[in-house]
PDB file of C-alpha atoms in Angstrom:
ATOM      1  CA  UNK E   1    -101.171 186.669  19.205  1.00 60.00           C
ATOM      2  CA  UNK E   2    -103.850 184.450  17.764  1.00 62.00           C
ATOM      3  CA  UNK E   3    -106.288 185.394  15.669  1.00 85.00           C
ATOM      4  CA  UNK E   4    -109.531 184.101  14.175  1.00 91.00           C
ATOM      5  CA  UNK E   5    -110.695 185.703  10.791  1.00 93.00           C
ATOM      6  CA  UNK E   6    -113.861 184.983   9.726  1.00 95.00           C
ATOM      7  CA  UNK E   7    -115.912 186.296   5.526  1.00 96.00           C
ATOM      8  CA  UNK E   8    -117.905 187.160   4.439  1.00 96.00           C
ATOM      9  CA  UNK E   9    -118.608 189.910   7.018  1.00 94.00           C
ATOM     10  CA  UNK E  10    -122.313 190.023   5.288  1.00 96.00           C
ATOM     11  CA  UNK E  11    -124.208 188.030   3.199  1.00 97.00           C
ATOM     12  CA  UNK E  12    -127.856 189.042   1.918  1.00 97.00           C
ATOM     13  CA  UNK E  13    -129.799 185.884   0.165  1.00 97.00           C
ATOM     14  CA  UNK E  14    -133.226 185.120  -0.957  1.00 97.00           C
ATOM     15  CA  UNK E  15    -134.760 182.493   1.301  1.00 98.00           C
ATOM     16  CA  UNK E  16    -134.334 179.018  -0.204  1.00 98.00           C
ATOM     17  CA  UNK E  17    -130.514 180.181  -1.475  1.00 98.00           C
ATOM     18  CA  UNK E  18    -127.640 178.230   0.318  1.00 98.00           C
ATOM     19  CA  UNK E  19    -125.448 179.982   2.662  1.00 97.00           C
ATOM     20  CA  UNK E  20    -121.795 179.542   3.878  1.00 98.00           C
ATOM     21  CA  UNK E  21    -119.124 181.165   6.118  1.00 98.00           C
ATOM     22  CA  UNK E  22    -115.474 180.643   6.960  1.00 98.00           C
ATOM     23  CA  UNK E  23    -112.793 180.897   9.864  1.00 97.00           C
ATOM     24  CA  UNK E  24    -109.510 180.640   9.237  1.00 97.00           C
ATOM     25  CA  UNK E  25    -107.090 180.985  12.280  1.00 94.00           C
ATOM     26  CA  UNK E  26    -103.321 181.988  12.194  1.00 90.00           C
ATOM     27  CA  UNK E  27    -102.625 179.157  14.916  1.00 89.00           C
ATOM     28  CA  UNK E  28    -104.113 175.166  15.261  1.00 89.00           C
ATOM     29  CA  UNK E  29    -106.891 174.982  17.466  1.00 88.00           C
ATOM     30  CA  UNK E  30    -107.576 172.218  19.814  1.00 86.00           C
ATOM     31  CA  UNK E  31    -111.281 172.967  18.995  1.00 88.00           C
ATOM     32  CA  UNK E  32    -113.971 175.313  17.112  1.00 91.00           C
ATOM     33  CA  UNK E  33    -117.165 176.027  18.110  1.00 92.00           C
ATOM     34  CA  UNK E  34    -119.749 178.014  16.348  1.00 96.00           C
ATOM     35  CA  UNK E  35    -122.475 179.979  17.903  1.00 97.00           C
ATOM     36  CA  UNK E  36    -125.787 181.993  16.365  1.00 98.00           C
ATOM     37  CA  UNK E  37    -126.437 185.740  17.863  1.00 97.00           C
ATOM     38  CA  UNK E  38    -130.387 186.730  16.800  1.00 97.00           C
ATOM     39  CA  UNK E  39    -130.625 190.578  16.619  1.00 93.00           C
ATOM     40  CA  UNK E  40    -130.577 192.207  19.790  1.00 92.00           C
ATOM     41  CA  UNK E  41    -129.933 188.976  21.569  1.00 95.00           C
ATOM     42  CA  UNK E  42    -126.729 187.289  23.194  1.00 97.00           C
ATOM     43  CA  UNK E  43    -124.648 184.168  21.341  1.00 97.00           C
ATOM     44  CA  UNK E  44    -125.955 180.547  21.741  1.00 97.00           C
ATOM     45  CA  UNK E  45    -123.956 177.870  21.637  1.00 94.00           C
ATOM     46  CA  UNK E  46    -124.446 175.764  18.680  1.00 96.00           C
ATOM     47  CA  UNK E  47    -122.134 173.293  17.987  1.00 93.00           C
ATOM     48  CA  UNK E  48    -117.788 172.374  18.752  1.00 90.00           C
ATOM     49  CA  UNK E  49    -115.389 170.614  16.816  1.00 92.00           C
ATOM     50  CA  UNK E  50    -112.295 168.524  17.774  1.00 88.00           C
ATOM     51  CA  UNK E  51    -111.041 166.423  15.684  1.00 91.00           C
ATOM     52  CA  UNK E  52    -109.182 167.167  12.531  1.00 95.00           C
ATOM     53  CA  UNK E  53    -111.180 166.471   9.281  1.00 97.00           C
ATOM     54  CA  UNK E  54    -114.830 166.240  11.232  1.00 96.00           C
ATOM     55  CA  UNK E  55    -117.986 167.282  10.318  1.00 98.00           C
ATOM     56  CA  UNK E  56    -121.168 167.420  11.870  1.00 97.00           C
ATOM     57  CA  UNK E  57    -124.377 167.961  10.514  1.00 97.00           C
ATOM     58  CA  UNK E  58    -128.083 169.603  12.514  1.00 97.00           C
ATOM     59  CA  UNK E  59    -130.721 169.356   9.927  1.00 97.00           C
ATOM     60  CA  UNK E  60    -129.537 172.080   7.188  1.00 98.00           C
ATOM     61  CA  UNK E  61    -126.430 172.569   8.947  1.00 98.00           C
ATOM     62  CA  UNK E  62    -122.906 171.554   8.190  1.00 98.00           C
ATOM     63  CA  UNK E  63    -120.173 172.459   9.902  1.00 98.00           C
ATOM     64  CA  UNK E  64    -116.838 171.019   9.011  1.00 98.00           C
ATOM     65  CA  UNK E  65    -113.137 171.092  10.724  1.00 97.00           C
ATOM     66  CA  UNK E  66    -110.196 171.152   8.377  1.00 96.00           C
ATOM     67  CA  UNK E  67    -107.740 168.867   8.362  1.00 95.00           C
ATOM     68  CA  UNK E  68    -105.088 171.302   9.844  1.00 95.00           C
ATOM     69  CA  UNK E  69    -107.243 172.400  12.260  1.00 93.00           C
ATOM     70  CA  UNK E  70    -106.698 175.884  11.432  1.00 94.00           C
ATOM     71  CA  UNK E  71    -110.344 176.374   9.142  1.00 96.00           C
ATOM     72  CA  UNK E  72    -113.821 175.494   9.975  1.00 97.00           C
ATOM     73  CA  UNK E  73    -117.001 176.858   7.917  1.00 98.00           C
ATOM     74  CA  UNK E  74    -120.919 176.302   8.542  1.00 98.00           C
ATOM     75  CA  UNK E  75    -122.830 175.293   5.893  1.00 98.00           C
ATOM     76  CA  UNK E  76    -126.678 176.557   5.814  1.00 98.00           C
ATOM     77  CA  UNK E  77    -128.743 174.780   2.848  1.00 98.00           C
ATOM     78  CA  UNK E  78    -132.116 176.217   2.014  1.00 98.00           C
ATOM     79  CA  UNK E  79    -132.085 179.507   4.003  1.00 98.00           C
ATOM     80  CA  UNK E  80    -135.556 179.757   5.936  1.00 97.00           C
ATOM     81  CA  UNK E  81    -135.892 183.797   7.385  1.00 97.00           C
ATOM     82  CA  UNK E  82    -135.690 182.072  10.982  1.00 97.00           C
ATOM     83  CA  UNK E  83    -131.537 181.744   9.915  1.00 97.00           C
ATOM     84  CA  UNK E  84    -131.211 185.805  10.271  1.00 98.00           C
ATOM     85  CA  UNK E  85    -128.573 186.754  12.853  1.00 97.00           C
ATOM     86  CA  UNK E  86    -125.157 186.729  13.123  1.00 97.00           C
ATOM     87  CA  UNK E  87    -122.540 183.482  12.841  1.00 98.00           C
ATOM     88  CA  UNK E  88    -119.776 183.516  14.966  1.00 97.00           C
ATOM     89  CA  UNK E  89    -116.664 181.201  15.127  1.00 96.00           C
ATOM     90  CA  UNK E  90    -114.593 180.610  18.223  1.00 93.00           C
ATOM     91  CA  UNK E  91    -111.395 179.199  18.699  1.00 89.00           C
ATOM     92  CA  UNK E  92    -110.122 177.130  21.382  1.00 80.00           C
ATOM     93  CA  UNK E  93    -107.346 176.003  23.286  1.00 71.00           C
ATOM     94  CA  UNK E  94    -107.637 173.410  25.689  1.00 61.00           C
ATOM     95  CA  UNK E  95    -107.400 173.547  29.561  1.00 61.00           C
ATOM     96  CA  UNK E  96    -107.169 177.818  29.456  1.00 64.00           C
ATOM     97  CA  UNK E  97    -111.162 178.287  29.229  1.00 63.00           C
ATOM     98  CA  UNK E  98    -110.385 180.595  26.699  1.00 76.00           C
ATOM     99  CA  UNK E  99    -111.881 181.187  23.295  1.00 84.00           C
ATOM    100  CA  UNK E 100    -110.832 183.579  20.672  1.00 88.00           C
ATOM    101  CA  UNK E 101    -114.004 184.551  18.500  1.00 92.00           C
ATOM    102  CA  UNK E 102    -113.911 185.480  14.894  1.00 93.00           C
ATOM    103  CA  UNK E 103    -115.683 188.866  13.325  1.00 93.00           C
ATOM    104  CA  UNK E 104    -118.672 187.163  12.769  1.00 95.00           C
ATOM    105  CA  UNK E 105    -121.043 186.978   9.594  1.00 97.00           C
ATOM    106  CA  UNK E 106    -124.150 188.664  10.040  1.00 96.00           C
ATOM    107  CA  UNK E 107    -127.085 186.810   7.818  1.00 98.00           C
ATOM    108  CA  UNK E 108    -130.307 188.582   6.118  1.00 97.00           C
ATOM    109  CA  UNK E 109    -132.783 186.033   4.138  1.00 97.00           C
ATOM    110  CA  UNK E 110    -135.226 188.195   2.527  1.00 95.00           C
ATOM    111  CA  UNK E 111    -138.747 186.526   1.987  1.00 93.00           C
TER     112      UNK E 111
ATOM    113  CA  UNK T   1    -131.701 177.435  36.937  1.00 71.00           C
ATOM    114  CA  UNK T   2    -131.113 181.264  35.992  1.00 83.00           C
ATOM    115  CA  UNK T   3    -128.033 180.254  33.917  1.00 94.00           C
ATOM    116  CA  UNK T   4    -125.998 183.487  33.572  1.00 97.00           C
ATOM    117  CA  UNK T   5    -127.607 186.881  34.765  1.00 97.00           C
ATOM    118  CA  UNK T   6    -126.100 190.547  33.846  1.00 98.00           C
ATOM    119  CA  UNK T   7    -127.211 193.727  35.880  1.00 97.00           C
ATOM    120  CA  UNK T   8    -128.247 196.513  34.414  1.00 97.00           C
ATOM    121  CA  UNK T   9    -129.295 195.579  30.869  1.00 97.00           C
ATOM    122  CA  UNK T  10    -128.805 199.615  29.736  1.00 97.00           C
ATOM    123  CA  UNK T  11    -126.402 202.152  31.287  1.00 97.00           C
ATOM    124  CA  UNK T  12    -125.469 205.923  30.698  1.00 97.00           C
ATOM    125  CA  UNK T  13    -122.729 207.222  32.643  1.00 97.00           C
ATOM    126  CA  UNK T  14    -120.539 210.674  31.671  1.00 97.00           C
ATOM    127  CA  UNK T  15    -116.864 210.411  31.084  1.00 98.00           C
ATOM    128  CA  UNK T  16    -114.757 209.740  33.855  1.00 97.00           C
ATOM    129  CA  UNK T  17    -117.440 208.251  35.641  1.00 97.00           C
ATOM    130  CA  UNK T  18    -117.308 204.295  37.196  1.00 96.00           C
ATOM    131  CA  UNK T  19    -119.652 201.465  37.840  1.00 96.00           C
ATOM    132  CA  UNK T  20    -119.482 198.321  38.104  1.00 98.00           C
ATOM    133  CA  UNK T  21    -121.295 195.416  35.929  1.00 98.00           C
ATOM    134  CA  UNK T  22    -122.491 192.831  37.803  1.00 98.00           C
ATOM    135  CA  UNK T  23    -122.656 189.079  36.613  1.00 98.00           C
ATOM    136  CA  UNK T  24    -123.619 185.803  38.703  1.00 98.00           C
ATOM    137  CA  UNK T  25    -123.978 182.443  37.328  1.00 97.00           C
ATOM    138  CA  UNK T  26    -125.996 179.781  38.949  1.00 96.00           C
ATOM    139  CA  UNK T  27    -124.100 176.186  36.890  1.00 93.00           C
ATOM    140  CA  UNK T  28    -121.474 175.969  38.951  1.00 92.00           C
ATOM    141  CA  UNK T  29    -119.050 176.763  36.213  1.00 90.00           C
ATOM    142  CA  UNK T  30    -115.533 177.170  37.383  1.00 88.00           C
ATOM    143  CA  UNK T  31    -114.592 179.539  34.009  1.00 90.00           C
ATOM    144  CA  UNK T  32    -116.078 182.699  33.300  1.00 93.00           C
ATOM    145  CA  UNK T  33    -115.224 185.587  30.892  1.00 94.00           C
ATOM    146  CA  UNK T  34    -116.388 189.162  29.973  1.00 97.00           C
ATOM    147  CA  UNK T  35    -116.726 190.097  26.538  1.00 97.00           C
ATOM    148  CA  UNK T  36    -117.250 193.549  24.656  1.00 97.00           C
ATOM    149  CA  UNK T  37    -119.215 193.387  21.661  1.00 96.00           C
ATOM    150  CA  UNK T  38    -118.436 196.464  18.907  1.00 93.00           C
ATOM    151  CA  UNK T  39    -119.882 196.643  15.488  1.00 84.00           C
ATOM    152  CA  UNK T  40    -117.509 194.408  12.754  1.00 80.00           C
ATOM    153  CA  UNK T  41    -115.081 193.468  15.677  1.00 83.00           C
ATOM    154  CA  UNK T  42    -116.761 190.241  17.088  1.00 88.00           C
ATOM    155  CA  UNK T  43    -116.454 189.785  20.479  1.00 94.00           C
ATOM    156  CA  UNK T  44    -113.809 190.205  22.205  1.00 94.00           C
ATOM    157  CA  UNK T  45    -112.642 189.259  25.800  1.00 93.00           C
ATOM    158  CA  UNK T  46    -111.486 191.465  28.636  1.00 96.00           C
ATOM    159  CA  UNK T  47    -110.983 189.417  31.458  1.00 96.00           C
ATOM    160  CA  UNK T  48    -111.567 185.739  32.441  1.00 92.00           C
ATOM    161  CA  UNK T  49    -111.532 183.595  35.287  1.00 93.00           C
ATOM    162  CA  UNK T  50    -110.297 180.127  35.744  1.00 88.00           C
ATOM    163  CA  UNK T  51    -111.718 179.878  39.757  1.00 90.00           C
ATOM    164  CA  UNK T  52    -112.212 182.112  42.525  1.00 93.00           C
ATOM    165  CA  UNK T  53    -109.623 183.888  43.228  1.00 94.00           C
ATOM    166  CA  UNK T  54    -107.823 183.687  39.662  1.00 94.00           C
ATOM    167  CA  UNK T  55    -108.146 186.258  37.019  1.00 95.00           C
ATOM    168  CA  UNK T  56    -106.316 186.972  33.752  1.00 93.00           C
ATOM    169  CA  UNK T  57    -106.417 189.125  31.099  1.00 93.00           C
ATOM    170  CA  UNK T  58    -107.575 188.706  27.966  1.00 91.00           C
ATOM    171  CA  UNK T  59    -107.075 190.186  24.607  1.00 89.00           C
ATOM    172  CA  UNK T  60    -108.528 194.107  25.456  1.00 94.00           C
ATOM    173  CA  UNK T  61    -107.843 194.834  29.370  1.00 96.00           C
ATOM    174  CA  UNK T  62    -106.677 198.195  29.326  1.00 96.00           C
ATOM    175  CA  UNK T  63    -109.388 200.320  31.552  1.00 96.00           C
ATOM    176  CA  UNK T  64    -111.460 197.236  32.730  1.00 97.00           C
ATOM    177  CA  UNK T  65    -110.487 195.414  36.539  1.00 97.00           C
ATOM    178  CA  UNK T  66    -112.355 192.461  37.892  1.00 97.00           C
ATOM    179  CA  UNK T  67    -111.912 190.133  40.774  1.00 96.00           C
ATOM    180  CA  UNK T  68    -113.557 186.526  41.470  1.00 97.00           C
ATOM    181  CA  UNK T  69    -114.189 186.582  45.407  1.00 96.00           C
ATOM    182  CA  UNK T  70    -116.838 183.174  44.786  1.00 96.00           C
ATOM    183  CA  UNK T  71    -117.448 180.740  41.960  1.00 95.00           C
ATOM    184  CA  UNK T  72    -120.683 182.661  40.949  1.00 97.00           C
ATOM    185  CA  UNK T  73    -120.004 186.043  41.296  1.00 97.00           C
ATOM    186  CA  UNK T  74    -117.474 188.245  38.492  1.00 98.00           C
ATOM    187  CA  UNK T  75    -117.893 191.676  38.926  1.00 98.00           C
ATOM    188  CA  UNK T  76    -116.334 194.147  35.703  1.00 98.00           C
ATOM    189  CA  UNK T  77    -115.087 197.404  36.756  1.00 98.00           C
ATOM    190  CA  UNK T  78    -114.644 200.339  34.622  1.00 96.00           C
ATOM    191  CA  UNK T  79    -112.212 202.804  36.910  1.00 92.00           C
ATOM    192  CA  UNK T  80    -112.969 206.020  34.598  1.00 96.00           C
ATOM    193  CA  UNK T  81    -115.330 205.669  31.617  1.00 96.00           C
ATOM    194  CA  UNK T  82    -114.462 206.866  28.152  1.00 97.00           C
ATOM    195  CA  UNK T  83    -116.406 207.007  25.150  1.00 97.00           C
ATOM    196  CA  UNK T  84    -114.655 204.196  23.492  1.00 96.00           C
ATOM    197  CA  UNK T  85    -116.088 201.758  26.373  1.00 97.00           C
ATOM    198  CA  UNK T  86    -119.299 202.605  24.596  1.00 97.00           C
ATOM    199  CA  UNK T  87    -120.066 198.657  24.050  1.00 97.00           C
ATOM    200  CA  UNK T  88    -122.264 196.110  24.562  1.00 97.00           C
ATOM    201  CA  UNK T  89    -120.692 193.571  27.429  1.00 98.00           C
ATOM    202  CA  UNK T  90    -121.222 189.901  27.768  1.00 98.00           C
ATOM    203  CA  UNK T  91    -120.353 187.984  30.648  1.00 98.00           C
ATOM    204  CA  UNK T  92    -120.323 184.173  29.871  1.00 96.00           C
ATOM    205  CA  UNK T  93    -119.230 181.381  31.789  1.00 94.00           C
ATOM    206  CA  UNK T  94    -118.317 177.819  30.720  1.00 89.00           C
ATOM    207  CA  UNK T  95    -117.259 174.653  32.391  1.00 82.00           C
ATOM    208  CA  UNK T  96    -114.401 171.835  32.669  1.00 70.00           C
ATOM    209  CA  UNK T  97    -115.691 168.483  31.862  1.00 65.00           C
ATOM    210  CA  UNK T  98    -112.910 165.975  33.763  1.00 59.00           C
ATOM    211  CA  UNK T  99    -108.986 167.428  32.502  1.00 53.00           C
ATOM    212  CA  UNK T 100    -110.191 169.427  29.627  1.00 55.00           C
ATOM    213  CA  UNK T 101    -111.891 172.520  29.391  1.00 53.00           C
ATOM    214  CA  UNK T 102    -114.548 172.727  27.130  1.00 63.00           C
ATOM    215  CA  UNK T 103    -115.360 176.261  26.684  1.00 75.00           C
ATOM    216  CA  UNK T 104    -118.514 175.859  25.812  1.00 85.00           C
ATOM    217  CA  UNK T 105    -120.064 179.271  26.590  1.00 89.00           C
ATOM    218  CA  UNK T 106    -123.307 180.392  28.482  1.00 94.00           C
ATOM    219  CA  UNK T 107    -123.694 183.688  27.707  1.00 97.00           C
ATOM    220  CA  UNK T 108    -126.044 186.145  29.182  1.00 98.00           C
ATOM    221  CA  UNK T 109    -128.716 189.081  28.030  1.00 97.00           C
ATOM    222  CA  UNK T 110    -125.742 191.361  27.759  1.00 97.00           C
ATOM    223  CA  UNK T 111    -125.089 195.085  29.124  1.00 97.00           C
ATOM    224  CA  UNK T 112    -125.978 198.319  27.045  1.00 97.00           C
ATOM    225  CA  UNK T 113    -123.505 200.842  27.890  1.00 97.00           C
ATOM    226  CA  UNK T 114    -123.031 204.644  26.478  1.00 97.00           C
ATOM    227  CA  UNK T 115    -120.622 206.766  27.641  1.00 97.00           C
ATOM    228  CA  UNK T 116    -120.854 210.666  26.797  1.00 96.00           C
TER     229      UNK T 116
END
């Protein structure tokens, strides 16, 4: 079936350092979406992707769609400590509601 | 707007024991999904809903039922807990925006659940 792989599965940085993680699915997606899970919270939608190649930027985030649309990764620039949590990818396809997420990278900035 | 609500937010129950996990949604959202939640696995869906009165399964099924009687209402059922349903479960739900779904989920809080 399909699957969504996301690395690093952890990733410690000093604040200030840049940060990046990537999904890589075995099948094309229609679309990718990425959401941000603080600790002990639930996932918030952050941003989706649909078209092959894009990438969208929120202040010192970049998230980009590959070409294929089979690999996505978000971009962090300038970690702040407000960026701890976990990342998680999610792959789409359309008209079934139904996302497959990736393992998630889980995020520590230390002061 | 409440968005997405889960009852109870923490839950103990002894093996072979069953309850069900309530979720409601206020949006109007004809899609919604339950998700388990285990450390270095992501999330990963049980069951989801397309409407009332559709369900399917999703990637993890096996010991879960639910049913979708109303747009806002999808109940999870665990028939006879076992420790590996030790978990933490998110219901979500997400909406169609003209042909295409967008999938764009609303999550909520989330349920705690241990099972000795």
């Amino acid at each position: 079936g399909q699957q969504v792989m996301q690395i690093p599965q952890y990733q410690h940085v000093q604040e200030g350092e840049d940060f990046t993680t990537y999904c890589n699915s075995s099948t094309t997606l229609s679309n990718i979406q990425w959401y941000k899970q603080r600790p002990g919270g639930h996932p918030v939608f952050l941003i989706q992707l649909v078209k092959s190649g894009e990438v969208k930027k929120q202040k010192r985030l970049t998230f980009q769609f590959g070409e294929a649309k089979k690999n996505s990764s978000l971009h962090i620039t300038a970690t702040q400590t407000t960026d701890v949590g976990t990342y998680f990818c999610a792959g789409g396809k359309s008209n079934t509601g139904k996302l497959i997420f990736g393992q998630g990278t889980t995020l520590q900035v230390k002061p | 707007n409440a968005g997405v609500t889960q009852t109870p937010k923490f839950q103990v129950l002894k093996t072979g024991q069953s309850m069900t996990l309530q979720c409601a949604q206020d949006m109007n959202h004809e899609y919604m999904s339950w998700y388990r939640q285990d450390p270095g696995m992501g999330l990963r869906l049980i069951h989801y809903s397309v409407g009332a009165g559709i369900t399917d399964q999703g990637e993890v099924p096996n010991g879960y039922n639910v049913s979708r009687s109303t747009t806002e209402d999808f109940p999870l059922r665990l028939l006879s807990a076992a420790p590996s349903q030790t978990s933490v479960y998110f219901c979500a739900s997400s909406f169609r925006d003209g042909g295409l779904a967008r999938n764009i989920q609303y999550f909520g809080a989330g349920t705690r659940l241990s099972v000795l």
